[in-house]
mmCIF file of C-alpha atoms and ligand atoms in Angstrom:
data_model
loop_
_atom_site.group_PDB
_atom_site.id
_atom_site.type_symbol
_atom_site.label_atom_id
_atom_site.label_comp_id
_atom_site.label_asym_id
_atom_site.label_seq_id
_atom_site.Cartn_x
_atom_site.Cartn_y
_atom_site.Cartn_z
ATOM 1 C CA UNK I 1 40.216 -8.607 -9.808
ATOM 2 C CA UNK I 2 39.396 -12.032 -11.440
ATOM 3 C CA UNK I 3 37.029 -12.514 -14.311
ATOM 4 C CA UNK I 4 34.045 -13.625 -11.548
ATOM 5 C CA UNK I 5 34.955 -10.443 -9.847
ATOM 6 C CA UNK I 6 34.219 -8.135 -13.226
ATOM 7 C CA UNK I 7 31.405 -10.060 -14.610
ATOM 8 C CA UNK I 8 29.453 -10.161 -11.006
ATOM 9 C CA UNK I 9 29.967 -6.560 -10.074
ATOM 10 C CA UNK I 10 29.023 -4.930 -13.144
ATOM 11 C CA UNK I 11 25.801 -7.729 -13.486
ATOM 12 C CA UNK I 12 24.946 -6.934 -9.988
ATOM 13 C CA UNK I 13 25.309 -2.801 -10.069
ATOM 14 C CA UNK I 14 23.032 -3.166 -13.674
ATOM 15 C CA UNK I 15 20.535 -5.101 -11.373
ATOM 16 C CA UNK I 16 20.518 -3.071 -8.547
ATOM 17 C CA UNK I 17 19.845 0.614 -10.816
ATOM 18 C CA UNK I 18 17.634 -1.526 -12.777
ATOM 19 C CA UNK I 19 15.481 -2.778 -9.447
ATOM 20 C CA UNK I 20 15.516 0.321 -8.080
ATOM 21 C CA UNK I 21 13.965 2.095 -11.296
ATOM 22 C CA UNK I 22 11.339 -0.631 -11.807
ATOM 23 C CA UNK I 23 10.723 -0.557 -7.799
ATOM 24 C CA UNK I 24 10.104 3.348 -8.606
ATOM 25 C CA UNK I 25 7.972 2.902 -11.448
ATOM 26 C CA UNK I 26 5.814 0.245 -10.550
ATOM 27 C CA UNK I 27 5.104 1.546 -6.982
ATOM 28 C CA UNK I 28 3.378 4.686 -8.554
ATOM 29 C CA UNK I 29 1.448 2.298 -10.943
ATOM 30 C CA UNK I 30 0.589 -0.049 -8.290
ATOM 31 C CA UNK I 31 -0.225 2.726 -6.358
ATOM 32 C CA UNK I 32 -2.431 4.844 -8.515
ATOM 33 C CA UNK I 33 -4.236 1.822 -9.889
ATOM 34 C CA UNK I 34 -5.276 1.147 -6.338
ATOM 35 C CA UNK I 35 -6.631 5.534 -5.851
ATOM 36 C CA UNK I 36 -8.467 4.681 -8.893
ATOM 37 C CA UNK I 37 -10.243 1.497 -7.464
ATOM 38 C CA UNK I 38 -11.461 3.408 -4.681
ATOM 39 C CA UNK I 39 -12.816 6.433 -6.335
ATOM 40 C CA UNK I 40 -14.788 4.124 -8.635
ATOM 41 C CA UNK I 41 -15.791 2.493 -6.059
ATOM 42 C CA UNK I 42 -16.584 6.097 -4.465
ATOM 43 C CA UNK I 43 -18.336 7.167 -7.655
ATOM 44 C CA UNK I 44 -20.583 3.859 -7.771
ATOM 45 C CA UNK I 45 -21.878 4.668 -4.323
ATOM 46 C CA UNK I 46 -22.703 8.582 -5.549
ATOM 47 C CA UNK I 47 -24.285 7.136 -8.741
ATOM 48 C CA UNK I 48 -26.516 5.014 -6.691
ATOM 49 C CA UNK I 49 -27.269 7.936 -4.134
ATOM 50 C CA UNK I 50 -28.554 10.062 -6.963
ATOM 51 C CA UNK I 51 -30.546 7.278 -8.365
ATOM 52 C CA UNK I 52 -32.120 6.684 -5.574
ATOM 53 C CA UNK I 53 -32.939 10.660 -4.883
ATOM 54 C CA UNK I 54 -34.186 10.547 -8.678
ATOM 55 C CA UNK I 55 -36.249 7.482 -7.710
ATOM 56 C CA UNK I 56 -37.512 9.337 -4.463
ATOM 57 C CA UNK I 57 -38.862 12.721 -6.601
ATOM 58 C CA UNK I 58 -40.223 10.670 -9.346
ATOM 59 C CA UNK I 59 -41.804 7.490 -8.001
ATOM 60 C CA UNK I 60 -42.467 8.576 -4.382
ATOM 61 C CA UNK I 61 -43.436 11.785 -4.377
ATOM 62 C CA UNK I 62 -46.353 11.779 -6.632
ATOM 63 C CA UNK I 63 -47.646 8.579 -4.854
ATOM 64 C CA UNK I 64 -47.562 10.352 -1.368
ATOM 65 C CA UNK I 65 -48.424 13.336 -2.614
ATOM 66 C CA UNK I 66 -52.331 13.308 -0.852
ATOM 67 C CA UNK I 67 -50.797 12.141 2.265
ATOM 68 C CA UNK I 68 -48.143 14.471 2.554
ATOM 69 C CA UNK I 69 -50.932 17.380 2.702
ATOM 70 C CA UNK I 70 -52.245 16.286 6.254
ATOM 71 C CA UNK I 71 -48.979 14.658 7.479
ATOM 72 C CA UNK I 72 -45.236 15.945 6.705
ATOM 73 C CA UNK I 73 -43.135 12.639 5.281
ATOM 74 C CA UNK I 74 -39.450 12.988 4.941
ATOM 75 C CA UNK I 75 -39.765 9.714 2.987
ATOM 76 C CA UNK I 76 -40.543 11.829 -0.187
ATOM 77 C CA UNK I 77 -37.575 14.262 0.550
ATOM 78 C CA UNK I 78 -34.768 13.084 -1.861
ATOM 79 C CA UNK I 79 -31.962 14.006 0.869
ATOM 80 C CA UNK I 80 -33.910 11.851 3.153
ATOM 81 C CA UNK I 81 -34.188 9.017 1.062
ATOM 82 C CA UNK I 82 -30.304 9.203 0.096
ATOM 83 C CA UNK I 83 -29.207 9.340 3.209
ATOM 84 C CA UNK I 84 -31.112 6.777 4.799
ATOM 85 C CA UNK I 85 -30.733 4.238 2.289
ATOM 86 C CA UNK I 86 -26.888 4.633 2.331
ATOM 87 C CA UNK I 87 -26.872 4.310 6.130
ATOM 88 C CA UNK I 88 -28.440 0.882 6.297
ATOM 89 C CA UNK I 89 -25.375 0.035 3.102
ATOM 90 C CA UNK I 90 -22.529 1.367 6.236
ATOM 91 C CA UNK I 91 -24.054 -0.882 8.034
ATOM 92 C CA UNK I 92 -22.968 -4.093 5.855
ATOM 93 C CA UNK I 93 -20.063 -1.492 4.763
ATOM 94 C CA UNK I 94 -19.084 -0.122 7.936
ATOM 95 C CA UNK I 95 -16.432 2.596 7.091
ATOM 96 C CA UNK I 96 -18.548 3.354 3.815
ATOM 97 C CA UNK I 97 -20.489 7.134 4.341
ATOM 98 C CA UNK I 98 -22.515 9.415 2.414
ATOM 99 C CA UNK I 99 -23.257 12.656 3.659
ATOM 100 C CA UNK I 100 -24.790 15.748 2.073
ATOM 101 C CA UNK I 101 -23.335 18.266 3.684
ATOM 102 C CA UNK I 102 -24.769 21.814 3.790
ATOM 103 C CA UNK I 103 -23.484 24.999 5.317
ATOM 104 C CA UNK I 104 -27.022 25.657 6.418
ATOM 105 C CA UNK I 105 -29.107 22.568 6.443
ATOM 106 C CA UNK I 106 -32.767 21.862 7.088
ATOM 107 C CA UNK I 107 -32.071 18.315 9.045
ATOM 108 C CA UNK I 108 -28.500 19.560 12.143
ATOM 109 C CA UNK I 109 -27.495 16.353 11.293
ATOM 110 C CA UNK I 110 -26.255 17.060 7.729
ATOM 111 C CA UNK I 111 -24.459 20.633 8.896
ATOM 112 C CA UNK I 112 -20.742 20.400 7.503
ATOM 113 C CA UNK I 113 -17.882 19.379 9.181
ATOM 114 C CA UNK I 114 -15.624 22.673 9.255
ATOM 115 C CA UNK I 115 -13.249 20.326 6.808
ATOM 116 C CA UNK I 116 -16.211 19.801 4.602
ATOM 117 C CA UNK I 117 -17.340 23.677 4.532
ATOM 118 C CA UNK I 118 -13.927 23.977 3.257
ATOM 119 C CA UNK I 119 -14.582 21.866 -0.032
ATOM 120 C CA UNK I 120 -18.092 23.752 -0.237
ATOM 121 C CA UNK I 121 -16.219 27.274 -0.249
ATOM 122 C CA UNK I 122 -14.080 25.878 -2.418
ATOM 123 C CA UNK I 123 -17.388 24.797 -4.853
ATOM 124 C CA UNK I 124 -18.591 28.031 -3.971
ATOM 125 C CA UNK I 125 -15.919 29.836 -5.421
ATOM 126 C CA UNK I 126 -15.603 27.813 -8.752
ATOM 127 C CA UNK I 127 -18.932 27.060 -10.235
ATOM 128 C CA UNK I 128 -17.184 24.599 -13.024
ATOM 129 C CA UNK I 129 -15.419 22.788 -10.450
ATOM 130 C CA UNK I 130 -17.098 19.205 -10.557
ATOM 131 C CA UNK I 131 -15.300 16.903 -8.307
ATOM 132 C CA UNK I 132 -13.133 17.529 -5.423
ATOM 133 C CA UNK I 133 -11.398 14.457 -4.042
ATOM 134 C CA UNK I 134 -9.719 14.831 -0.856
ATOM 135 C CA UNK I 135 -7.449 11.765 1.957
ATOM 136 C CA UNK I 136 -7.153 12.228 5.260
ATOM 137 C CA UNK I 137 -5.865 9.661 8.283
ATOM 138 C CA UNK I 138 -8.370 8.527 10.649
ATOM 139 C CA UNK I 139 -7.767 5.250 13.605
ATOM 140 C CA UNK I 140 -9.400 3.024 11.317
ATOM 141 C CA UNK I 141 -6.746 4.193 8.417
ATOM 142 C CA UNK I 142 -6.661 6.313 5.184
ATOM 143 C CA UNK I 143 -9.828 7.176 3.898
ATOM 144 C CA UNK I 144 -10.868 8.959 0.432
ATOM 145 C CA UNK I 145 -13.532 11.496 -0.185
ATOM 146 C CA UNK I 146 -15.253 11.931 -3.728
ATOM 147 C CA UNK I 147 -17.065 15.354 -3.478
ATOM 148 C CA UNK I 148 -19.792 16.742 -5.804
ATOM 149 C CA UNK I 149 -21.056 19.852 -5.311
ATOM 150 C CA UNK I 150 -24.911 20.204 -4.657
ATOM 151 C CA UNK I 151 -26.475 23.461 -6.533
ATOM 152 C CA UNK I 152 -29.690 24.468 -6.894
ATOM 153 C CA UNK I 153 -31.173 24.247 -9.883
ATOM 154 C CA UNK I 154 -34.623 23.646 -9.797
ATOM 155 C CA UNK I 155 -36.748 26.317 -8.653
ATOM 156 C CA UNK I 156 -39.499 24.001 -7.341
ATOM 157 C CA UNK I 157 -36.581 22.988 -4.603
ATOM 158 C CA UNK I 158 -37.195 26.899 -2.739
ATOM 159 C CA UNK I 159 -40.814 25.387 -2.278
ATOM 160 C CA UNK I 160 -39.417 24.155 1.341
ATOM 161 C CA UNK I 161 -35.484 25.759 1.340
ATOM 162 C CA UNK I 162 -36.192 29.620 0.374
ATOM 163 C CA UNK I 163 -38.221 31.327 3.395
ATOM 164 C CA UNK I 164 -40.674 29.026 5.973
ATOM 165 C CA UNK I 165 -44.122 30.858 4.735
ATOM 166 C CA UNK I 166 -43.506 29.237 0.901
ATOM 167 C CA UNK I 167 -42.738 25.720 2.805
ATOM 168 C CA UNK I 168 -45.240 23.105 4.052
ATOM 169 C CA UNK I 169 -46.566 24.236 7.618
ATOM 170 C CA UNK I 170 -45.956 20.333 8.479
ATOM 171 C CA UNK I 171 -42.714 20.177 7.522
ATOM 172 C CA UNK I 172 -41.955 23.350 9.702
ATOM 173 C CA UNK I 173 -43.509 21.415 12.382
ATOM 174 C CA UNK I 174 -41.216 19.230 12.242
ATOM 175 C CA UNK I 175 -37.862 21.015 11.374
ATOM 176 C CA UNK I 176 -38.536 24.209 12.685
ATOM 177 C CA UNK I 177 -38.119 27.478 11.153
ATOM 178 C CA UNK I 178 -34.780 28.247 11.622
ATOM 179 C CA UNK I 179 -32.752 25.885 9.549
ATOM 180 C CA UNK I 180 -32.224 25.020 6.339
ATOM 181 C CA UNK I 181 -33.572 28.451 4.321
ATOM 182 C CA UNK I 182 -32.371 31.381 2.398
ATOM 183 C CA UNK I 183 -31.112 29.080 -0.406
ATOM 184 C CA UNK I 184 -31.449 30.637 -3.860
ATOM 185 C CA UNK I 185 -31.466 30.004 -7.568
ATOM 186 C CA UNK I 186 -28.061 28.423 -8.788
ATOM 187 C CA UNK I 187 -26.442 28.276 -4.956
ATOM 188 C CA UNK I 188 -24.305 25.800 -4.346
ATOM 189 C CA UNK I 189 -25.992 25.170 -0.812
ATOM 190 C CA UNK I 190 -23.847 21.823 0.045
ATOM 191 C CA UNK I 191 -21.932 19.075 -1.532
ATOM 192 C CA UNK I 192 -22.550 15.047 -1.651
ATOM 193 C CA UNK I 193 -19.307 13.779 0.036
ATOM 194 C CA UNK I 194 -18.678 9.911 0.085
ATOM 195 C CA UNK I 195 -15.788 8.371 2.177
ATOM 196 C CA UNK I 196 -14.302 5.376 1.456
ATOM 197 C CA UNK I 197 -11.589 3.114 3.320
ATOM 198 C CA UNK I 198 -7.967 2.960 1.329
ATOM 199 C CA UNK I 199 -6.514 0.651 3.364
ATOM 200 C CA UNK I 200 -8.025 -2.904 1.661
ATOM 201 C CA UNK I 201 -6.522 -1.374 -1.502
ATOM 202 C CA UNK I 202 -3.937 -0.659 -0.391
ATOM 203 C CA UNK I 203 -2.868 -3.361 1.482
ATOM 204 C CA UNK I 204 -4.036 -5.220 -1.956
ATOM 205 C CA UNK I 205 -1.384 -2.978 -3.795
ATOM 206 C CA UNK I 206 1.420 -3.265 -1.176
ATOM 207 C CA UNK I 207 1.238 -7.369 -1.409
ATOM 208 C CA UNK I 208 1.055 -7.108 -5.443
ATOM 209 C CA UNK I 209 4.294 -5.183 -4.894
ATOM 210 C CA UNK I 210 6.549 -7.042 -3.003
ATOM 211 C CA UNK I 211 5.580 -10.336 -4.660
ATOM 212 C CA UNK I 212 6.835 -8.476 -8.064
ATOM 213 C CA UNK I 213 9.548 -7.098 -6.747
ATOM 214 C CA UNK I 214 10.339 -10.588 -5.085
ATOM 215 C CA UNK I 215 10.240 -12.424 -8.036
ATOM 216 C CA UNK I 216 12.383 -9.867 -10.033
ATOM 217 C CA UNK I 217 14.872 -10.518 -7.086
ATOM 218 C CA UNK I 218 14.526 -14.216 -7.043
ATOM 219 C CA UNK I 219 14.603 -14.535 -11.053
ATOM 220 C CA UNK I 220 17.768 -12.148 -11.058
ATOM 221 C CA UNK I 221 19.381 -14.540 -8.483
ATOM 222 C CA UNK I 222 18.402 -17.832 -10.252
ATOM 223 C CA UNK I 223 20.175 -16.048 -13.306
ATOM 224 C CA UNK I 224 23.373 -15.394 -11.567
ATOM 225 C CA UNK I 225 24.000 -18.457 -10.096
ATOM 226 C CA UNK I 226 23.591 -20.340 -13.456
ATOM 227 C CA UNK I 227 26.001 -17.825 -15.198
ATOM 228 C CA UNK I 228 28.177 -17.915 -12.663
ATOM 229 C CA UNK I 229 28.202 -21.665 -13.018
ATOM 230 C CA UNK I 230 28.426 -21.253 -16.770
ATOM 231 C CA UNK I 231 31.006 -19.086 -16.249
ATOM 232 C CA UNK I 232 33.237 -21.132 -14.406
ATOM 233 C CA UNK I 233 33.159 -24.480 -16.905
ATOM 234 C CA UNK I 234 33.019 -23.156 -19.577
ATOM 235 C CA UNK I 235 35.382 -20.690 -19.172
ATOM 236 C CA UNK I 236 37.328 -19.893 -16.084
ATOM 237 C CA UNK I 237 38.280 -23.567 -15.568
ATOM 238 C CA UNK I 238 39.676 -23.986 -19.423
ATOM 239 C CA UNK I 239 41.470 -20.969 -19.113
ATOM 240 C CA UNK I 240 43.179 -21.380 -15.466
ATOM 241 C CA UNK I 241 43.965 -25.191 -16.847
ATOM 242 C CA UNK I 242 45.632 -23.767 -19.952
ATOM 243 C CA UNK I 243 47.352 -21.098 -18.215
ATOM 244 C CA UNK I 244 48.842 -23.855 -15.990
ATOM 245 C CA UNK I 245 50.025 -25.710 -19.205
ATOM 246 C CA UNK I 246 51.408 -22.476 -20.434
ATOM 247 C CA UNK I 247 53.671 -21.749 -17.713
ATOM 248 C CA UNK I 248 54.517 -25.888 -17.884
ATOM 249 C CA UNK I 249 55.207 -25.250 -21.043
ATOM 250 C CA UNK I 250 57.791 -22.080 -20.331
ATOM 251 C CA UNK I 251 59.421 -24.427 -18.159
ATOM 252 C CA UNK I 252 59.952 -27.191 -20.128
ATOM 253 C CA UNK I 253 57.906 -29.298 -17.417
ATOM 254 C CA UNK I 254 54.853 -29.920 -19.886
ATOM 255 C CA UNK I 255 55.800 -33.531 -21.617
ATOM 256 C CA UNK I 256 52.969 -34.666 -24.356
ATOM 257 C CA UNK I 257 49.586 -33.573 -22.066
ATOM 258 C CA UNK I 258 47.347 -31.776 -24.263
ATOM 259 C CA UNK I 259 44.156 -30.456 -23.473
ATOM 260 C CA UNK I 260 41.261 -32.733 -24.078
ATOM 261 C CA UNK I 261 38.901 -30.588 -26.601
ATOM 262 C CA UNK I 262 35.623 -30.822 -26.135
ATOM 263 C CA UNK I 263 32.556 -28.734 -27.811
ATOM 264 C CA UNK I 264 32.443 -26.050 -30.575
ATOM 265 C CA UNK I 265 32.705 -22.647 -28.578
ATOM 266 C CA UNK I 266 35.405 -20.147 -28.797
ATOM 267 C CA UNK I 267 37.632 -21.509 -26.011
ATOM 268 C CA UNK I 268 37.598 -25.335 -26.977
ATOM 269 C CA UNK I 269 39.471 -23.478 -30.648
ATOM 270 C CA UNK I 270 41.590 -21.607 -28.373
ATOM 271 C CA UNK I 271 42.416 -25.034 -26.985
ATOM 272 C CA UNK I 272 42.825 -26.220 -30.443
ATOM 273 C CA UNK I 273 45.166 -23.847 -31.175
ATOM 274 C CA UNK I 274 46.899 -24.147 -27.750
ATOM 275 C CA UNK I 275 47.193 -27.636 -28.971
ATOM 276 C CA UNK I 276 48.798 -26.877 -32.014
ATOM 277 C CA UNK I 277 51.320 -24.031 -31.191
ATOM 278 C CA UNK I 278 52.635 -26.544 -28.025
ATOM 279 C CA UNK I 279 53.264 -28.922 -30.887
ATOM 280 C CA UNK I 280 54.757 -26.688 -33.423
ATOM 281 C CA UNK I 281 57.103 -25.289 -29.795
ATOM 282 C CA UNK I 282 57.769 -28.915 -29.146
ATOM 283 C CA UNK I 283 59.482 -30.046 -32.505
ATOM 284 C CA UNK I 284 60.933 -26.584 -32.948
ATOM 285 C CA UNK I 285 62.808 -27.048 -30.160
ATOM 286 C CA UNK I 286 63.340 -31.071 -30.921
ATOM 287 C CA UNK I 287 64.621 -29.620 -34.923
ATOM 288 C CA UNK I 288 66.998 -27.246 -32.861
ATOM 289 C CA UNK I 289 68.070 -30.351 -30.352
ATOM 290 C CA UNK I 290 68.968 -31.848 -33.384
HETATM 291 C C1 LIG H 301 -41.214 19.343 0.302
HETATM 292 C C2 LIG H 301 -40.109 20.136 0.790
HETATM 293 C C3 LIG H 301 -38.755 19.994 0.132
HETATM 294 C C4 LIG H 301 -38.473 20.155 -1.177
HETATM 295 C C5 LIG H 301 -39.386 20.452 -2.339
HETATM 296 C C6 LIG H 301 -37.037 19.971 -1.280
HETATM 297 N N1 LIG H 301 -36.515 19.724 -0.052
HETATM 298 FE FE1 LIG H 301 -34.545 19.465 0.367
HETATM 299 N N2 LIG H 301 -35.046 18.952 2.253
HETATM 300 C C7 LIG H 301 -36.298 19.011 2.795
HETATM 301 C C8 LIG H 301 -36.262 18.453 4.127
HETATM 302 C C9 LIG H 301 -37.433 18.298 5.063
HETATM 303 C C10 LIG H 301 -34.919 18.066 4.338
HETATM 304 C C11 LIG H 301 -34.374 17.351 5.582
HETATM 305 C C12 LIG H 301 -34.469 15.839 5.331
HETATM 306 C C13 LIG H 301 -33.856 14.990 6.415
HETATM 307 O O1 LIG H 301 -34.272 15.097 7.575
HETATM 308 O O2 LIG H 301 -32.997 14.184 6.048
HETATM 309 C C14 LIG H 301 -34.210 18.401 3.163
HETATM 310 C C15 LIG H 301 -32.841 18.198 3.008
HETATM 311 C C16 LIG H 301 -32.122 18.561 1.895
HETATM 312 C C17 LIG H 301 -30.673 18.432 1.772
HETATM 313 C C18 LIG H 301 -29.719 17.854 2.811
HETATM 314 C C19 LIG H 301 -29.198 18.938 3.690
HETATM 315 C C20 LIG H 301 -30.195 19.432 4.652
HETATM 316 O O3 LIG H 301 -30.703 20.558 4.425
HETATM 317 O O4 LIG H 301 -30.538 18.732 5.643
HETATM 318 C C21 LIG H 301 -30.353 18.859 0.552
HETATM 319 C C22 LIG H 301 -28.957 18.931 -0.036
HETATM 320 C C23 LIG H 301 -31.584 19.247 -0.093
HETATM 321 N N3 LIG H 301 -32.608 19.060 0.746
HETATM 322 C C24 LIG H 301 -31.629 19.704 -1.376
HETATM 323 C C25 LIG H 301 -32.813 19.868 -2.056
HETATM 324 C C26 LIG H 301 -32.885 20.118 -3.468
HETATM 325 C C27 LIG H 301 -31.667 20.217 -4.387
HETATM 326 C C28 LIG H 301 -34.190 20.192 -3.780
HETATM 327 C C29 LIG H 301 -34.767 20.352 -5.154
HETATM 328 C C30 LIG H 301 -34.463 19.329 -6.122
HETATM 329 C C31 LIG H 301 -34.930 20.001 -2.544
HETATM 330 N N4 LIG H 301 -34.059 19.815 -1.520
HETATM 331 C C32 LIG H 301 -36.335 20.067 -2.455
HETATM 332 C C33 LIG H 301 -37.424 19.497 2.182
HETATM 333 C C34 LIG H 301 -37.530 19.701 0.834
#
């Protein structure tokens, strides 16, 4: 195999373990960087759902506190507020939710899926378990889920969730009896679960990616081609010209042609000295002529 051969396979195989590495390695970067986008972006949305519940039991409450004697309002209910709120953000945000989930809740609407009484069990069972982050497919794509587990522990909340005599006769009016009660002291009755879309981050990631990994590629290429033109002036092409002049020379065919010498490197003082032992040949055979 010629010199070309050598240099451009083992170049090429040290690219091709070398992409394949960084391709490995950057993928999971890439691709954790862009989990970690959308469970901020999870977490904002449960920091603002808990700000506004806080908002709800501290500014609201109070100030409907006369009205809500004669009349029930779910606008002072914190879960209420939450919810609502975040449903008019899904609409500008449409496969944005927030959900508090319970296994036995006051409003049907907010009874858990039988995936989300799963993570609840699972809060349940490990009181210092904080966060529970779950994916799962749907049509519209992957979607994450930051849960936070929802415990009781405020007594003043069994006012309306322990048994229907402590709670407002309006609000039973309106809910019923039957839901939502039987919650105690330090339960973990339900769990805040947000969803958020992967697929804009991931699509971000996946384009981030094969630019990278394109312009590796294209940079590796621009860097062969130059060597390999390198390569071939500045040394195949002096090297084939003064093998040529060597076998010439064996053969007694080479007359006075010497190499034209050119440059400083290592093969222009090969030529030199390709020069110079021709020479030395040539009137050591001329003194034996003689
Ligand atoms: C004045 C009565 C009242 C008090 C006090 C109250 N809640 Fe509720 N809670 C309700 C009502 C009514 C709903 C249903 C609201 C709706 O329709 O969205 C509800 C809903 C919820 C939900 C959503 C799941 C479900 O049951 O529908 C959670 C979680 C919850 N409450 C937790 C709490 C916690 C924690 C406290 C104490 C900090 C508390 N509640 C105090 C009346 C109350």
């Amino acid at each position: 195999m010629g010199l070309r051969g050598k240099f451009n396979i083992s170049l090429f195989g040290v690219f091709l373990i070398g992409l394949v590495l960084l391709s490995v390695f950057s993928w999971q970067i890439i691709r954790d960087n862009a989990r970690t986008e959308v469970i901020n972006e999870a977490q904002l949305i449960t920091a603002e759902a808990i700000a506004v519940r806080g908002y709800t039991v501290n500014e609201i409450q109070p100030l409907l506190a006369e009205q809500s004697k004669s009349r029930f309002l779910p606008h002072t209910i914190p879960a209420f507020a939450a919810t609502s709120t975040q449903r008019d953000f899904s609409k500008t945000f449409p496969n944005y939710s927030y959900k508090e989930a319970a296994l036995n809740p006051t409003n049907p609407g907010h009874r858990a899926s039988p995936e989300e009484a799963a993570i609840i069990e699972e809060f349940r069972k490990d009181l210092t378990k904080k966060t529970i982050i779950t994916t799962r497919e749907t049509p519209a794509g992957t979607v994450l889920s930051v849960s936070r587990p929802m415990q009781i522990t405020n007594g003043a909340c069994l006012s309306c969730h322990s048994v229907p005599s402590a709670a407002p006769a309006s609000m039973i009016d309106v809910y019923g009896p039957a839901n939502g009660f039987g919650w105690t002291l330090n339960e973990v009755i339900g769990a805040q679960i947000v969803t958020v879309p992967m697929h804009v981050a991931l699509n971000r990631a996946n384009s981030i990616f094969v630019t990278f990994i394109g312009g590796v590629v294209l940079i590796f290429a621009v860097v062969m081609v130059l060597l390999n033109i390198l390569l071939h002036f500045a040394v195949i092409r002096p090297i084939r010209a003064m093998s040529d002049m060597a076998v010439k020379v064996s053969t007694g065919e080479a007359g006075d042609a010497e190499f034209v010498v050119s440059g400083k490197d290592e093969i222009s003082s090969l030529a030199q000295s390709f020069n110079r032992l021709k020479r030395s040949l040539s009137s050591a055979m001329k003194m034996l002529e003689t």
